[in-house]
XYZ file of N, CA and C in Angstrom:
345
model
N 13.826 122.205 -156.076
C 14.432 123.042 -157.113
C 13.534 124.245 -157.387
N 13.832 125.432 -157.629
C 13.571 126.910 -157.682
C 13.740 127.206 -158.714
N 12.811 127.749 -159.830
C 12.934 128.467 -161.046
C 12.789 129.530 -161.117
N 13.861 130.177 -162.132
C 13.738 131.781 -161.218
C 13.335 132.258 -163.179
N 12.901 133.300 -163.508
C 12.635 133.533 -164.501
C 12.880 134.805 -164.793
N 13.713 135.941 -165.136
C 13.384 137.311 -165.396
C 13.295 138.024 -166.786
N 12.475 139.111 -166.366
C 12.309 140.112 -168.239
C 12.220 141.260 -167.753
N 12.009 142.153 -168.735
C 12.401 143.314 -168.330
C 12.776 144.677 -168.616
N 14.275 143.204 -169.396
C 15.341 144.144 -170.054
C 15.353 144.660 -171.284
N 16.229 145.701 -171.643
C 16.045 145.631 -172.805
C 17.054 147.284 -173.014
N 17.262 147.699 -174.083
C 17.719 149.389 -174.424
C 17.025 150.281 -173.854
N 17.622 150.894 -172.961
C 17.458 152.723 -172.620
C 18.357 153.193 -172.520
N 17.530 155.151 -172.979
C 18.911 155.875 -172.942
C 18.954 156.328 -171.319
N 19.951 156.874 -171.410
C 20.423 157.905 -170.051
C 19.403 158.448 -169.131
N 18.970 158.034 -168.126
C 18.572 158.873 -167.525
C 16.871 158.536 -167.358
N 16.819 157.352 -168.366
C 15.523 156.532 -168.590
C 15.231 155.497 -167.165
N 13.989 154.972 -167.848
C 13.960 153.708 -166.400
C 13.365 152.411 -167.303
N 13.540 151.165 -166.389
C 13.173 149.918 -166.538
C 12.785 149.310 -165.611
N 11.767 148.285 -165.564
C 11.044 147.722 -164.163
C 11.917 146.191 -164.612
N 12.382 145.540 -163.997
C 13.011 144.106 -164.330
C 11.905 143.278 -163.549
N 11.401 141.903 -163.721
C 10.475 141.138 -162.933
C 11.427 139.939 -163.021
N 11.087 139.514 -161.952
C 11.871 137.506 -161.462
C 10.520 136.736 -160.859
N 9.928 135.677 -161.888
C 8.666 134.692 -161.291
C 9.729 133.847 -161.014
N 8.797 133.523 -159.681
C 9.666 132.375 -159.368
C 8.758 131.130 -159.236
N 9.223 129.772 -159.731
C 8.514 128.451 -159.605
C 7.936 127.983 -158.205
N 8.759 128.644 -156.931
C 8.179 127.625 -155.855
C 7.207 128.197 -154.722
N 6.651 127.156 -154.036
C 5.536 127.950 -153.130
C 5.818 128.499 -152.156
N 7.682 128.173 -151.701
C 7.572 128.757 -150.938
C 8.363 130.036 -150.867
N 7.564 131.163 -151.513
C 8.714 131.937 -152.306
C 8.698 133.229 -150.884
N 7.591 132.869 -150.102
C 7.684 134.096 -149.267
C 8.472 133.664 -148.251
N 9.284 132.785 -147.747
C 10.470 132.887 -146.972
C 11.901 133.018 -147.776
N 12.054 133.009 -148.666
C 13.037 133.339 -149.764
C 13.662 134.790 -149.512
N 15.087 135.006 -149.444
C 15.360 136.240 -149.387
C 15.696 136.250 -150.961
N 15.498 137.285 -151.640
C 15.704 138.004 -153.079
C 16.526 138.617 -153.593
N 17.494 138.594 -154.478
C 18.233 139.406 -154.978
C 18.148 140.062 -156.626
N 18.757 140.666 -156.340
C 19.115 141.461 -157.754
C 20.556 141.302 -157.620
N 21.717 140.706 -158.980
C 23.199 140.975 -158.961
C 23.216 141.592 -160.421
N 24.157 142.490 -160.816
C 24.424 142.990 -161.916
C 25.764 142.511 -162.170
N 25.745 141.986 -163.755
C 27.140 142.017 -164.018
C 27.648 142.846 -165.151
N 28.302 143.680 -165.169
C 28.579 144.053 -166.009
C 30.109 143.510 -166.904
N 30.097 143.918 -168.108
C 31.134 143.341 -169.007
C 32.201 143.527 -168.517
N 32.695 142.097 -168.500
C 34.428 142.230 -168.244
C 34.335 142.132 -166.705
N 33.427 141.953 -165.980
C 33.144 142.270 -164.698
C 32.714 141.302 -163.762
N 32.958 140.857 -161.985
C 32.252 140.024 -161.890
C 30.762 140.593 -161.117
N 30.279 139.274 -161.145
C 28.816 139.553 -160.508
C 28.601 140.031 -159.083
N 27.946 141.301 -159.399
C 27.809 141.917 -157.799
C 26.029 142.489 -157.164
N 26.286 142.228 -156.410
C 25.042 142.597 -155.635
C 24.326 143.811 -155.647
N 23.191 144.465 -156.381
C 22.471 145.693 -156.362
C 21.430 145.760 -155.080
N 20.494 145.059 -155.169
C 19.298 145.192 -154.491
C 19.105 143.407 -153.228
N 18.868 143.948 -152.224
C 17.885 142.738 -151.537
C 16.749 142.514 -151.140
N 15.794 142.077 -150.741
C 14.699 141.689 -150.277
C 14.295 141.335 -149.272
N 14.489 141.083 -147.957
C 14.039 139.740 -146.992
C 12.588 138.969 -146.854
N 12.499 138.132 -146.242
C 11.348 137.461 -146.693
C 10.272 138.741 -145.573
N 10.721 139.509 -144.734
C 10.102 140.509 -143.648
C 9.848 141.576 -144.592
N 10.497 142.088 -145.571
C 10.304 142.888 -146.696
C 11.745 143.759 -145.992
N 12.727 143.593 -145.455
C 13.428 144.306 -144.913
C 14.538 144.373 -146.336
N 14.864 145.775 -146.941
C 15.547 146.184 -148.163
C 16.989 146.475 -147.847
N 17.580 146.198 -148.788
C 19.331 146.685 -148.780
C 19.882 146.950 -150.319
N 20.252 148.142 -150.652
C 20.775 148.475 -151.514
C 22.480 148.261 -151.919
N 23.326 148.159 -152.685
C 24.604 149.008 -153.265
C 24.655 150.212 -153.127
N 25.626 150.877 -152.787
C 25.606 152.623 -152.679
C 25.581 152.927 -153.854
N 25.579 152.406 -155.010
C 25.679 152.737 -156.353
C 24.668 153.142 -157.090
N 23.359 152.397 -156.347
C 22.030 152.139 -156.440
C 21.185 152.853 -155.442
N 21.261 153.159 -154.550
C 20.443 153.550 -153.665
C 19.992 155.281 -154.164
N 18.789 155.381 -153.929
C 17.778 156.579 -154.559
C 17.310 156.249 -155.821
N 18.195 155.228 -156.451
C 17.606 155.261 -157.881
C 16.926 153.784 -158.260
N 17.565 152.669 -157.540
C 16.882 151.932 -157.814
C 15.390 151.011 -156.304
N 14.554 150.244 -156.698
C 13.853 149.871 -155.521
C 13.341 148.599 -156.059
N 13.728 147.932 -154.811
C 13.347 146.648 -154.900
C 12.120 146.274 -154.807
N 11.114 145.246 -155.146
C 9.770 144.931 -154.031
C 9.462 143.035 -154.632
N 8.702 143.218 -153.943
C 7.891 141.630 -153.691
C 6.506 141.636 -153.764
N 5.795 140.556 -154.526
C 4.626 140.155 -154.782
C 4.418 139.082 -154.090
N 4.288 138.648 -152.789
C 4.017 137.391 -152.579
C 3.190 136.103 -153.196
N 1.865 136.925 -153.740
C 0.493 136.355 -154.006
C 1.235 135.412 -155.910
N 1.834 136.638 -156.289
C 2.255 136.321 -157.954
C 3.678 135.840 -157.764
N 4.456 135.456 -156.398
C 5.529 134.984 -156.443
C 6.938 135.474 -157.380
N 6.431 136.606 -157.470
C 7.828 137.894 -158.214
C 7.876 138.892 -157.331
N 9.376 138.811 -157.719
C 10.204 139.874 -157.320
C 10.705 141.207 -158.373
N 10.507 142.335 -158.123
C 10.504 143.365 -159.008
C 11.869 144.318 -158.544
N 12.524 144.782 -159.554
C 13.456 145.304 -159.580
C 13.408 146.789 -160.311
N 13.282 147.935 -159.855
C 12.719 149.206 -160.711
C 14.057 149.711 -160.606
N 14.183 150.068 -161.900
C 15.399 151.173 -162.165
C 14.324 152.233 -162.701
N 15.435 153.804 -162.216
C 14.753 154.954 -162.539
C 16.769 155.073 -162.664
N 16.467 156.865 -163.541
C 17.672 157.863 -163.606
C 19.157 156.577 -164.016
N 18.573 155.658 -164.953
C 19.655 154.831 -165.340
C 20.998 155.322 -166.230
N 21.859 154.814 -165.554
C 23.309 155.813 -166.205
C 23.813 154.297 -167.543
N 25.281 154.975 -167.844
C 25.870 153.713 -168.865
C 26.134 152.922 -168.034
N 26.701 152.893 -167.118
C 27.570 151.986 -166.169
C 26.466 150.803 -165.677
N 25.269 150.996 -165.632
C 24.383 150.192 -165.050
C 24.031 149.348 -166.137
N 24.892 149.310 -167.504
C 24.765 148.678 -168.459
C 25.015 147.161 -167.931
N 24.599 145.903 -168.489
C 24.871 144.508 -168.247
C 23.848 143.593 -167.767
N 23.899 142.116 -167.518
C 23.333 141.354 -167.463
C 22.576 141.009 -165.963
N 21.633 141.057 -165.672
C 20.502 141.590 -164.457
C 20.160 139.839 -164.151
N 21.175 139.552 -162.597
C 20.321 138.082 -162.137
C 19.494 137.853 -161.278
N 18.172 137.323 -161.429
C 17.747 137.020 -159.899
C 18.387 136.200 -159.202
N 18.247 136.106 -157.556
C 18.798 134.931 -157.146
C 17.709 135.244 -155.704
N 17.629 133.529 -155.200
C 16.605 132.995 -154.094
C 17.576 132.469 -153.427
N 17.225 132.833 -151.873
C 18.534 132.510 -151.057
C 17.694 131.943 -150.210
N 17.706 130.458 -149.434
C 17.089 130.232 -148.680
C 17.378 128.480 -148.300
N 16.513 128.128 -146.820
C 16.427 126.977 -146.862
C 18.390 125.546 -147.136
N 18.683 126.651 -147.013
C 20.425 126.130 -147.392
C 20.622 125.941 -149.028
N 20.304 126.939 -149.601
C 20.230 126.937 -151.136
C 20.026 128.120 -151.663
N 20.705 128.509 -153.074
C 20.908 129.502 -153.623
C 20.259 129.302 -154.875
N 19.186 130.091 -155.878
C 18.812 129.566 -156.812
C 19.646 131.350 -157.993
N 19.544 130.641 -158.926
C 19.439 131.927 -160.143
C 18.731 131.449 -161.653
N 18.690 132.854 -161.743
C 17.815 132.934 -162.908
C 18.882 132.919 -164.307
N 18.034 132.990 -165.674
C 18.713 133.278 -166.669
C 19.712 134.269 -166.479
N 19.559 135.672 -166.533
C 19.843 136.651 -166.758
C 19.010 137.179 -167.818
N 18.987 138.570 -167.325
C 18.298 139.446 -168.610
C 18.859 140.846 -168.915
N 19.533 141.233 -170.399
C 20.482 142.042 -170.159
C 19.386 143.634 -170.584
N 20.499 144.751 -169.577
C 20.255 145.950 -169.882
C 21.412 147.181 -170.025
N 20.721 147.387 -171.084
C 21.981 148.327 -172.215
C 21.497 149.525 -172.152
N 21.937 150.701 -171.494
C 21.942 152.294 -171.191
C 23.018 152.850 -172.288
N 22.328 153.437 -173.152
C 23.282 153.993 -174.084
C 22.312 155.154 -175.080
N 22.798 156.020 -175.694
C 22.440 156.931 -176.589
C 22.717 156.678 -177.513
């Protein structure tokens, strides 16, 4: 079992940024591929950012230039940087660990873009 943990979140306005972090419980976090899903309200959960355990990245076109993924192997987190955040990127931010024939997720941690 995989504990995924994230923070992060929290109010910005337009155009602001936020770093989101996901610790994760297990050792073996460096073959783990990584995600970031956003959900926003009323909405279902979709895929922003990936990871591979090679460090190989994949964005959403929605996301790409503005947001960047990365990995800490040593501290077993995964980091999620938003820059130039709009409203729409408003909502609830999940990690998820894909690996080994198993999918893990985190709480959620929400982020609210608004003036």
């Amino acid at each position: 079992q995989v504990q995924l943990v994230e923070s992060g979140g929290g109010l910005v306005q337009p155009g602001g940024s936020l770093r989101l972090s996901c610790a994760a419980s297990t050792s073996g976090f460096r073959a783990y591929t990584m995600n970031w899903y956003h959900q926003a309200p009323g909405k279902q959960r979709a895929l922003v950012a990936a990871i591979t355990s090679t460090g190989i990245t994949n964005y959403a076109s929605s996301v790409k230039g503005r947001f960047t993924i990365s990995r800490d192997g040593a501290k077993k987190t995964v980091y999620l940087q938003m820059n130039s955040l709009k409203p729409e990127d408003t909502g609830v931010y999940y990690c998820n660990a894909d690996g080994f024939g198993a999918t893990y997720w985190g709480q959620g941690t929400q982020v609210t873009v608004s003036s």
